[in-house]
């Protein structure tokens, strides 16, 4: 403990010494430039009068300020980079990011990401420190380097590590109200929120089903409703399963969506959806169309996308305490959801399911494995593991945030705050 404190103090000292050294170096460089600029005339005269000097030396003397700025600038930048490297090493030492031999990663370069100028890529020689170790120390690295990490990945055949980050001052907004300008023009793209990389979108043409996880109050319902509202505006027919007696879905939703408020209605609607799926399969095959967009384009029809949504899928599929009749019904529901999950993409039938229950058996593998777009809000390790197959949501989504989600590939975003009273 004492050593850690000492290390922290050392790192702090090193960092302030480095900053002071950088400042003094820059100051000296600028004073040198001013002195040379003031004496440039004298150097010019000396260059003209010196007969024995070569023309190259003479020309350097008459352009001394330029030479000084170029050569001196390169030296100063190189020295600053060394100072940066030393500071980073000291910081890593203080947080214990070392390999078995006690070696810390070395900063190789820092540069802007090509498509997102606010993102800086830090590249390190990692000296055999596995990516998992970097991930474990993510929060400590963020504090040490004063950054917000977007992602960490291997490069150069695992010899290097790349950290994509924004400065610590770049925080995601805690609330971003939905505005119609976020509605995508693209077919069939839904916008979820904003990450450090820009708008977070999902294209149902490519990724047909969405699974949303998160504990109570993490923002699942608002995210789900914002997606449903966008899909509705784009002409989709929406089916919503809500067994909570209409608390979650006020009247306005009942006017715009087909609501299933009990299990019989649920099975009826799911049967309808799978029947439509089968008939679309035949129609598409007959007209030689691979998917819904192609079919609509070729035939000139406007066949809508169908979306089945459920805010708490565990409620539909929970078999605990169920009698045999109910178990049979749940099995049928599972079966139909699995069919849509497997085959829905080409035929424009989609699932958007949410859950807060950290129960591994709630969503059967044949449904979950076909839900490629998964996001998780504030969650414990178990729920995060169920939704994303890793604990990143538990590790990276702060407990006090609402509407903050993370995707399987580690992209954190703030979902739009959608106010249904303005629907
Ligand atoms: N995107 C968001 N931005 C800001 N606050 C949000 C957002 N989503 C939800 N919240 C806040 O969190 C509360 C709970 O949201 P809700 O969607 O009902 O959570 P859940 O369905 O996960 O229980 C909301 O009443 C709202 O105050
Ligand atoms: Mg909810």
Short mmCIF file of C-alpha atoms and ligand atoms in Angstrom, two decimals:
data_model
loop_
_atom_site.label_atom_id
_atom_site.label_comp_id
_atom_site.label_asym_id
_atom_site.label_seq_id
_atom_site.Cartn_x
_atom_site.Cartn_y
_atom_site.Cartn_z
CA UNK A 1 0.00 0.00 0.00
CA UNK A 2 2.80 2.33 1.01
CA UNK A 3 4.71 1.52 -2.18
CA UNK A 4 1.61 2.26 -4.24
CA UNK A 5 1.22 5.63 -2.54
CA UNK A 6 4.89 6.36 -3.13
CA UNK A 7 4.51 5.35 -6.74
CA UNK A 8 1.50 7.63 -7.14
CA UNK A 9 3.42 10.49 -5.60
CA UNK A 10 6.39 9.73 -7.84
CA UNK A 11 4.17 9.73 -10.91
CA UNK A 12 2.68 13.06 -9.88
CA UNK A 13 6.12 14.52 -9.32
CA UNK A 14 7.44 13.15 -12.58
CA UNK A 15 4.48 14.60 -14.38
CA UNK A 16 4.86 18.09 -12.90
CA UNK A 17 8.63 18.01 -13.44
CA UNK A 18 8.05 16.96 -17.03
CA UNK A 19 5.56 19.76 -17.57
CA UNK A 20 7.91 22.32 -16.03
CA UNK A 21 10.81 20.99 -18.11
CA UNK A 22 8.70 21.21 -21.26
CA UNK A 23 7.73 24.77 -20.44
CA UNK A 24 11.34 25.85 -19.76
CA UNK A 25 12.53 24.15 -22.93
CA UNK A 26 9.87 25.90 -25.02
CA UNK A 27 10.65 29.23 -23.39
CA UNK A 28 14.40 28.87 -24.06
CA UNK A 29 13.65 27.95 -27.66
CA UNK A 30 11.49 31.05 -28.15
CA UNK A 31 14.04 33.33 -26.44
CA UNK A 32 16.69 31.87 -28.76
CA UNK A 33 14.49 32.68 -31.77
CA UNK A 34 13.99 36.28 -30.60
CA UNK A 35 17.75 36.76 -30.00
CA UNK A 36 18.58 35.37 -33.44
CA UNK A 37 15.90 37.55 -35.07
CA UNK A 38 17.38 40.65 -33.38
CA UNK A 39 20.91 39.72 -34.47
CA UNK A 40 19.97 38.55 -37.97
CA UNK A 41 21.33 41.72 -39.61
CA UNK A 42 24.70 41.20 -37.93
CA UNK A 43 24.76 37.59 -39.16
CA UNK A 44 23.87 38.75 -42.68
CA UNK A 45 26.73 41.25 -42.65
CA UNK A 46 29.15 38.63 -41.27
CA UNK A 47 28.09 36.21 -44.02
CA UNK A 48 28.73 38.85 -46.72
CA UNK A 49 32.16 39.83 -45.34
CA UNK A 50 33.45 36.31 -44.76
CA UNK A 51 35.32 35.39 -47.94
CA UNK A 52 36.67 32.04 -46.77
CA UNK A 53 33.29 30.43 -45.93
CA UNK A 54 31.54 28.07 -48.33
CA UNK A 55 28.35 29.38 -50.06
CA UNK A 56 26.25 26.84 -48.10
CA UNK A 57 27.47 28.09 -44.72
CA UNK A 58 26.96 31.68 -45.91
CA UNK A 59 23.40 30.96 -46.94
CA UNK A 60 22.74 29.26 -43.57
CA UNK A 61 24.10 32.34 -41.79
CA UNK A 62 21.88 34.68 -43.76
CA UNK A 63 18.85 32.44 -43.05
CA UNK A 64 19.82 31.63 -39.50
CA UNK A 65 16.37 32.25 -38.03
CA UNK A 66 14.75 29.82 -40.46
CA UNK A 67 17.43 27.19 -39.87
CA UNK A 68 17.07 27.63 -36.12
CA UNK A 69 13.29 27.29 -36.24
CA UNK A 70 13.36 24.15 -38.39
CA UNK A 71 16.25 22.29 -36.71
CA UNK A 72 15.47 23.57 -33.22
CA UNK A 73 11.77 22.79 -33.70
CA UNK A 74 12.56 19.18 -34.61
CA UNK A 75 14.84 18.83 -31.58
CA UNK A 76 12.24 20.38 -29.24
CA UNK A 77 9.46 18.11 -30.53
CA UNK A 78 11.72 15.04 -30.16
CA UNK A 79 12.62 16.03 -26.60
CA UNK A 80 8.97 16.60 -25.75
CA UNK A 81 8.05 13.17 -27.13
CA UNK A 82 10.74 11.66 -24.88
CA UNK A 83 9.26 13.55 -21.92
CA UNK A 84 5.79 12.22 -22.86
CA UNK A 85 7.12 8.68 -23.04
CA UNK A 86 8.80 9.01 -19.66
CA UNK A 87 5.65 10.41 -18.10
CA UNK A 88 3.49 7.60 -19.50
CA UNK A 89 5.96 4.97 -18.24
CA UNK A 90 5.92 6.50 -14.78
CA UNK A 91 2.11 6.55 -14.80
CA UNK A 92 1.92 2.91 -15.90
CA UNK A 93 4.39 1.94 -13.21
CA UNK A 94 2.25 3.69 -10.62
CA UNK A 95 -0.88 1.77 -11.63
CA UNK A 96 1.01 -1.53 -11.86
CA UNK A 97 0.61 -2.05 -15.59
CA UNK A 98 3.74 -4.14 -16.05
CA UNK A 99 4.68 -7.57 -17.39
CA UNK A 100 6.15 -10.37 -15.25
CA UNK A 101 9.61 -8.87 -15.56
CA UNK A 102 8.32 -5.50 -14.29
CA UNK A 103 8.59 -3.80 -17.72
CA UNK A 104 6.03 -1.12 -18.51
CA UNK A 105 4.56 -0.59 -22.00
CA UNK A 106 6.34 2.01 -24.11
CA UNK A 107 4.46 4.75 -25.94
CA UNK A 108 5.42 4.50 -29.61
CA UNK A 109 3.23 7.20 -31.12
CA UNK A 110 0.13 9.28 -30.62
CA UNK A 111 -1.92 10.40 -33.58
CA UNK A 112 -5.40 11.50 -34.62
CA UNK A 113 -7.88 8.95 -35.89
CA UNK A 114 -8.44 9.52 -39.60
CA UNK A 115 -12.24 9.82 -39.57
CA UNK A 116 -12.76 11.34 -36.13
CA UNK A 117 -10.36 14.17 -35.41
CA UNK A 118 -11.30 14.34 -31.71
CA UNK A 119 -10.07 10.78 -31.18
CA UNK A 120 -6.39 10.21 -30.39
CA UNK A 121 -4.85 6.81 -30.95
CA UNK A 122 -2.14 5.93 -28.42
CA UNK A 123 0.03 3.09 -29.66
CA UNK A 124 2.21 1.14 -27.24
CA UNK A 125 4.73 -1.68 -27.39
CA UNK A 126 3.01 -3.90 -24.85
CA UNK A 127 5.82 -6.28 -23.84
CA UNK A 128 3.53 -9.32 -23.70
CA UNK A 129 0.93 -7.76 -21.42
CA UNK A 130 -2.37 -9.36 -22.51
CA UNK A 131 -5.30 -7.24 -23.65
CA UNK A 132 -7.37 -8.48 -20.68
CA UNK A 133 -4.87 -6.87 -18.32
CA UNK A 134 -5.23 -3.54 -20.14
CA UNK A 135 -9.02 -3.88 -19.94
CA UNK A 136 -8.82 -4.65 -16.22
CA UNK A 137 -6.83 -1.48 -15.67
CA UNK A 138 -8.96 0.61 -18.02
CA UNK A 139 -10.27 2.99 -15.34
CA UNK A 140 -6.78 3.47 -13.88
CA UNK A 141 -5.31 4.13 -17.34
CA UNK A 142 -8.05 6.70 -18.00
CA UNK A 143 -7.15 8.57 -14.81
CA UNK A 144 -3.41 8.24 -15.34
CA UNK A 145 -3.46 9.58 -18.89
CA UNK A 146 -6.42 11.92 -18.35
CA UNK A 147 -8.45 10.38 -21.16
CA UNK A 148 -11.76 8.64 -21.82
CA UNK A 149 -11.03 5.35 -23.51
CA UNK A 150 -13.25 4.37 -26.41
CA UNK A 151 -11.62 1.03 -27.15
CA UNK A 152 -8.43 -0.93 -26.64
CA UNK A 153 -7.19 -3.35 -29.26
CA UNK A 154 -4.13 -5.30 -30.35
CA UNK A 155 -2.11 -4.28 -33.37
CA UNK A 156 1.13 -5.44 -35.03
CA UNK A 157 0.36 -9.12 -34.39
CA UNK A 158 -0.36 -8.50 -30.67
CA UNK A 159 3.05 -6.87 -30.10
CA UNK A 160 1.40 -3.47 -29.86
CA UNK A 161 -1.68 -2.14 -28.12
CA UNK A 162 -3.79 0.68 -29.49
CA UNK A 163 -5.92 2.82 -27.23
CA UNK A 164 -8.57 4.95 -28.91
CA UNK A 165 -9.43 7.81 -26.60
CA UNK A 166 -10.74 11.34 -26.26
CA UNK A 167 -9.47 13.83 -23.67
CA UNK A 168 -11.05 13.39 -20.23
CA UNK A 169 -12.83 16.72 -20.71
CA UNK A 170 -14.89 15.16 -23.56
CA UNK A 171 -17.71 13.59 -21.58
CA UNK A 172 -20.87 12.25 -23.19
CA UNK A 173 -23.85 14.45 -22.36
CA UNK A 174 -25.95 12.97 -19.52
CA UNK A 175 -29.17 13.86 -21.37
CA UNK A 176 -29.61 14.33 -25.11
CA UNK A 177 -33.24 15.13 -25.92
CA UNK A 178 -34.60 13.44 -29.03
CA UNK A 179 -35.07 15.76 -31.97
CA UNK A 180 -36.59 14.85 -35.32
CA UNK A 181 -33.38 15.89 -37.06
CA UNK A 182 -31.86 12.61 -35.78
CA UNK A 183 -34.38 10.57 -37.76
CA UNK A 184 -32.32 8.87 -40.45
CA UNK A 185 -33.30 9.22 -44.10
CA UNK A 186 -31.76 5.89 -44.88
CA UNK A 187 -33.87 2.81 -45.21
CA UNK A 188 -34.02 1.12 -42.64
CA UNK A 189 -31.69 2.87 -40.26
CA UNK A 190 -32.68 3.60 -36.67
CA UNK A 191 -30.70 6.04 -34.52
CA UNK A 192 -30.03 5.09 -30.92
CA UNK A 193 -27.98 7.92 -29.51
CA UNK A 194 -24.52 9.46 -29.56
CA UNK A 195 -21.11 7.99 -28.86
CA UNK A 196 -17.68 9.59 -29.03
CA UNK A 197 -17.58 8.34 -32.63
CA UNK A 198 -20.75 10.22 -33.58
CA UNK A 199 -24.29 8.96 -34.15
CA UNK A 200 -24.99 5.42 -33.04
CA UNK A 201 -27.20 3.74 -35.62
CA UNK A 202 -28.42 0.30 -36.55
CA UNK A 203 -29.50 -0.77 -40.00
CA UNK A 204 -32.21 -3.42 -39.77
CA UNK A 205 -31.42 -4.49 -43.34
CA UNK A 206 -28.11 -5.83 -42.07
CA UNK A 207 -28.69 -6.41 -38.36
CA UNK A 208 -32.34 -7.38 -38.09
CA UNK A 209 -32.90 -7.90 -34.36
CA UNK A 210 -32.01 -5.88 -31.28
CA UNK A 211 -31.55 -7.06 -27.69
CA UNK A 212 -31.49 -4.43 -24.96
CA UNK A 213 -30.37 -5.25 -21.43
CA UNK A 214 -30.00 -3.19 -18.29
CA UNK A 215 -31.18 -3.07 -14.70
CA UNK A 216 -34.34 -1.21 -13.67
CA UNK A 217 -34.10 2.49 -14.38
CA UNK A 218 -31.17 2.12 -16.80
CA UNK A 219 -33.20 3.53 -19.68
CA UNK A 220 -34.34 0.44 -21.61
CA UNK A 221 -37.96 1.49 -22.06
CA UNK A 222 -37.04 4.93 -23.33
CA UNK A 223 -34.52 3.48 -25.79
CA UNK A 224 -37.01 0.86 -26.96
CA UNK A 225 -39.74 3.44 -27.44
CA UNK A 226 -37.46 5.81 -29.33
CA UNK A 227 -36.63 2.95 -31.72
CA UNK A 228 -40.30 2.01 -32.10
CA UNK A 229 -41.27 5.61 -32.77
CA UNK A 230 -38.64 5.86 -35.53
CA UNK A 231 -39.70 2.55 -37.06
CA UNK A 232 -43.33 3.70 -36.98
CA UNK A 233 -42.44 6.94 -38.72
CA UNK A 234 -40.68 4.92 -41.39
CA UNK A 235 -43.86 2.98 -42.05
CA UNK A 236 -43.27 -0.21 -40.07
CA UNK A 237 -46.15 -2.07 -38.43
CA UNK A 238 -45.39 -2.42 -34.74
CA UNK A 239 -46.50 -5.19 -32.38
CA UNK A 240 -45.89 -4.63 -28.69
CA UNK A 241 -46.21 -7.21 -25.94
CA UNK A 242 -47.00 -5.47 -22.67
CA UNK A 243 -48.31 -7.49 -19.76
CA UNK A 244 -48.01 -4.72 -17.22
CA UNK A 245 -51.55 -3.49 -17.64
CA UNK A 246 -50.77 -0.54 -19.87
CA UNK A 247 -48.63 1.41 -17.36
CA UNK A 248 -45.66 1.46 -19.70
CA UNK A 249 -47.59 2.16 -22.87
CA UNK A 250 -50.09 5.02 -22.64
CA UNK A 251 -53.09 5.29 -24.96
CA UNK A 252 -51.18 6.89 -27.80
CA UNK A 253 -49.19 3.68 -28.33
CA UNK A 254 -52.41 1.66 -28.45
CA UNK A 255 -53.52 3.85 -31.35
CA UNK A 256 -50.31 3.40 -33.27
CA UNK A 257 -49.31 -0.19 -32.44
CA UNK A 258 -50.89 -3.59 -32.09
CA UNK A 259 -50.72 -4.27 -28.39
CA UNK A 260 -50.71 -7.77 -26.94
CA UNK A 261 -51.72 -7.50 -23.33
CA UNK A 262 -52.24 -11.20 -22.55
CA UNK A 263 -50.69 -14.49 -23.56
CA UNK A 264 -53.45 -15.56 -25.94
CA UNK A 265 -53.21 -12.31 -27.88
CA UNK A 266 -49.44 -12.69 -27.88
CA UNK A 267 -49.61 -16.15 -29.41
CA UNK A 268 -52.19 -14.96 -31.91
CA UNK A 269 -50.00 -12.07 -33.09
CA UNK A 270 -46.83 -14.16 -33.17
CA UNK A 271 -48.64 -16.78 -35.24
CA UNK A 272 -49.76 -13.99 -37.57
CA UNK A 273 -46.17 -12.78 -37.90
CA UNK A 274 -44.77 -16.24 -38.68
CA UNK A 275 -47.57 -16.82 -41.19
CA UNK A 276 -46.72 -13.54 -42.93
CA UNK A 277 -43.08 -14.59 -42.89
CA UNK A 278 -43.93 -17.87 -44.63
CA UNK A 279 -46.11 -16.20 -47.23
CA UNK A 280 -43.44 -13.57 -47.93
CA UNK A 281 -40.95 -16.40 -48.36
CA UNK A 282 -43.11 -17.84 -51.16
CA UNK A 283 -43.80 -14.44 -52.77
CA UNK A 284 -40.12 -13.48 -52.77
CA UNK A 285 -39.11 -16.85 -54.20
CA UNK A 286 -41.68 -16.53 -57.00
CA UNK A 287 -40.52 -13.06 -57.95
CA UNK A 288 -36.84 -13.99 -57.50
CA UNK A 289 -36.22 -11.30 -54.88
CA UNK A 290 -33.65 -11.86 -52.15
CA UNK A 291 -35.16 -9.46 -49.60
CA UNK A 292 -37.92 -6.99 -48.76
CA UNK A 293 -36.27 -3.92 -50.32
CA UNK A 294 -35.60 -5.75 -53.57
CA UNK A 295 -39.18 -7.05 -53.60
CA UNK A 296 -40.66 -3.58 -53.04
CA UNK A 297 -38.40 -2.11 -55.71
CA UNK A 298 -39.18 -4.73 -58.36
CA UNK A 299 -42.92 -5.02 -57.75
CA UNK A 300 -43.56 -1.37 -56.89
CA UNK A 301 -45.42 -2.57 -53.77
CA UNK A 302 -44.92 -1.03 -50.37
CA UNK A 303 -44.76 -4.11 -48.20
CA UNK A 304 -44.08 -2.86 -44.67
CA UNK A 305 -41.54 -4.09 -42.17
CA UNK A 306 -43.07 -5.79 -39.15
CA UNK A 307 -41.54 -5.28 -35.74
CA UNK A 308 -42.32 -7.29 -32.64
CA UNK A 309 -41.21 -5.54 -29.43
CA UNK A 310 -41.27 -6.51 -25.80
CA UNK A 311 -40.03 -4.47 -22.88
CA UNK A 312 -39.50 -7.39 -20.51
CA UNK A 313 -39.06 -10.55 -22.50
CA UNK A 314 -38.44 -12.54 -19.28
CA UNK A 315 -42.11 -12.05 -18.47
CA UNK A 316 -43.14 -13.81 -21.68
CA UNK A 317 -40.74 -16.67 -21.33
CA UNK A 318 -40.48 -17.37 -17.61
CA UNK A 319 -41.55 -20.93 -16.91
CA UNK A 320 -41.12 -20.84 -13.14
CA UNK A 321 -44.24 -22.08 -11.41
CA UNK A 322 -46.07 -22.53 -14.73
CA UNK A 323 -48.57 -25.38 -15.12
CA UNK A 324 -48.31 -27.72 -18.09
CA UNK A 325 -50.74 -25.73 -20.22
CA UNK A 326 -48.80 -22.51 -19.68
CA UNK A 327 -45.52 -24.31 -20.34
CA UNK A 328 -46.94 -25.47 -23.65
CA UNK A 329 -47.96 -21.94 -24.52
CA UNK A 330 -44.53 -20.55 -23.62
CA UNK A 331 -42.90 -23.25 -25.74
CA UNK A 332 -45.05 -22.12 -28.69
CA UNK A 333 -44.13 -18.47 -28.06
CA UNK A 334 -40.43 -19.40 -27.88
CA UNK A 335 -40.76 -21.39 -31.04
CA UNK A 336 -42.29 -18.51 -33.00
CA UNK A 337 -39.79 -15.98 -31.66
CA UNK A 338 -36.98 -18.35 -32.67
CA UNK A 339 -38.41 -18.65 -36.21
CA UNK A 340 -38.53 -14.86 -36.55
CA UNK A 341 -35.03 -14.52 -35.09
CA UNK A 342 -33.66 -17.07 -37.57
CA UNK A 343 -35.46 -16.06 -40.74
CA UNK A 344 -36.81 -12.57 -40.21
CA UNK A 345 -34.03 -10.53 -41.81
CA UNK A 346 -34.73 -11.09 -45.51
CA UNK A 347 -38.48 -10.91 -45.02
CA UNK A 348 -38.55 -7.70 -43.00
CA UNK A 349 -39.79 -9.21 -39.74
CA UNK A 350 -37.81 -7.98 -36.74
CA UNK A 351 -37.53 -8.43 -32.99
CA UNK A 352 -36.62 -5.72 -30.50
CA UNK A 353 -36.50 -7.30 -27.05
CA UNK A 354 -35.47 -5.89 -23.71
CA UNK A 355 -34.76 -7.52 -20.37
CA UNK A 356 -33.56 -6.65 -16.92
CA UNK A 357 -33.53 -10.17 -15.51
CA UNK A 358 -30.06 -11.59 -14.85
CA UNK A 359 -31.29 -15.08 -15.57
CA UNK A 360 -29.30 -17.05 -18.11
CA UNK A 361 -32.16 -19.41 -18.97
CA UNK A 362 -34.68 -16.70 -19.81
CA UNK A 363 -33.71 -16.12 -23.42
CA UNK A 364 -33.16 -19.41 -25.24
CA UNK A 365 -29.94 -19.69 -27.21
CA UNK A 366 -31.71 -20.07 -30.57
CA UNK A 367 -33.31 -16.63 -30.08
CA UNK A 368 -30.34 -14.86 -28.44
CA UNK A 369 -27.75 -16.19 -30.89
CA UNK A 370 -29.64 -14.61 -33.77
CA UNK A 371 -29.90 -11.21 -32.09
CA UNK A 372 -26.72 -9.64 -33.38
CA UNK A 373 -27.21 -6.11 -32.15
CA UNK A 374 -27.02 -6.17 -28.39
CA UNK A 375 -26.68 -3.26 -26.05
CA UNK A 376 -26.60 -3.17 -22.30
CA UNK A 377 -27.07 -0.30 -19.89
CA UNK A 378 -26.19 -0.18 -16.22
CA UNK A 379 -26.02 -3.82 -15.14
CA UNK A 380 -24.37 -6.29 -12.82
CA UNK A 381 -21.81 -8.82 -14.02
CA UNK A 382 -24.39 -11.54 -14.58
CA UNK A 383 -26.77 -9.47 -16.70
CA UNK A 384 -23.89 -7.97 -18.68
CA UNK A 385 -22.58 -11.50 -19.32
CA UNK A 386 -26.02 -12.67 -20.50
CA UNK A 387 -26.53 -9.79 -22.89
CA UNK A 388 -23.01 -9.13 -24.17
CA UNK A 389 -21.15 -12.33 -23.25
CA UNK A 390 -18.76 -10.24 -21.17
CA UNK A 391 -18.83 -8.04 -18.07
CA UNK A 392 -18.09 -4.79 -19.92
CA UNK A 393 -21.45 -3.20 -19.11
CA UNK A 394 -20.87 -3.82 -15.40
CA UNK A 395 -17.29 -2.52 -15.68
CA UNK A 396 -17.85 0.49 -17.88
CA UNK A 397 -21.34 1.90 -17.41
CA UNK A 398 -21.30 4.10 -14.31
CA UNK A 399 -23.97 3.17 -11.79
CA UNK A 400 -25.38 6.69 -11.67
CA UNK A 401 -26.08 7.04 -15.40
CA UNK A 402 -29.39 6.68 -17.19
CA UNK A 403 -29.77 6.11 -20.88
CA UNK A 404 -26.07 5.15 -21.13
CA UNK A 405 -25.43 1.89 -23.02
CA UNK A 406 -22.55 -0.14 -24.33
CA UNK A 407 -22.41 -2.44 -27.37
CA UNK A 408 -20.65 -5.79 -27.57
CA UNK A 409 -17.64 -4.17 -29.24
CA UNK A 410 -17.26 -1.72 -26.36
CA UNK A 411 -18.80 1.42 -27.90
CA UNK A 412 -20.46 3.47 -25.18
CA UNK A 413 -23.31 5.77 -26.19
CA UNK A 414 -25.91 8.01 -24.62
CA UNK A 415 -29.37 7.10 -25.85
CA UNK A 416 -31.67 9.91 -26.90
CA UNK A 417 -34.10 10.99 -24.27
CA UNK A 418 -37.36 10.41 -26.03
CA UNK A 419 -40.45 12.08 -24.60
CA UNK A 420 -43.48 10.00 -25.59
CA UNK A 421 -45.88 12.80 -24.68
CA UNK A 422 -44.67 14.47 -27.89
CA UNK A 423 -45.43 11.42 -30.00
N1 LIG B 1 -31.70 8.43 -22.68
C1 LIG B 1 -31.90 8.93 -21.47
N2 LIG B 1 -31.31 10.09 -21.12
C2 LIG B 1 -31.49 10.57 -19.89
N3 LIG B 1 -32.27 10.01 -18.93
C3 LIG B 1 -32.87 8.87 -19.22
C4 LIG B 1 -32.72 8.26 -20.51
N4 LIG B 1 -33.44 7.13 -20.52
C5 LIG B 1 -34.01 7.03 -19.31
N5 LIG B 1 -33.69 8.07 -18.53
C6 LIG B 1 -34.15 8.30 -17.15
O1 LIG B 1 -34.22 7.07 -16.50
C7 LIG B 1 -35.54 6.81 -16.05
C8 LIG B 1 -35.86 5.34 -16.24
O2 LIG B 1 -35.89 5.05 -17.62
P1 LIG B 1 -36.61 3.74 -18.16
O3 LIG B 1 -36.46 3.74 -19.64
O4 LIG B 1 -38.00 3.67 -17.64
O5 LIG B 1 -35.72 2.61 -17.48
P2 LIG B 1 -35.95 1.04 -17.52
O6 LIG B 1 -36.99 0.72 -18.55
O7 LIG B 1 -34.61 0.46 -17.83
O8 LIG B 1 -36.40 0.67 -16.14
C9 LIG B 1 -36.44 7.73 -16.88
O9 LIG B 1 -37.58 8.10 -16.20
C10 LIG B 1 -35.55 8.90 -17.14
O10 LIG B 1 -35.62 9.82 -16.07
MG1 LIG B 2 -38.79 -0.24 -18.32
#
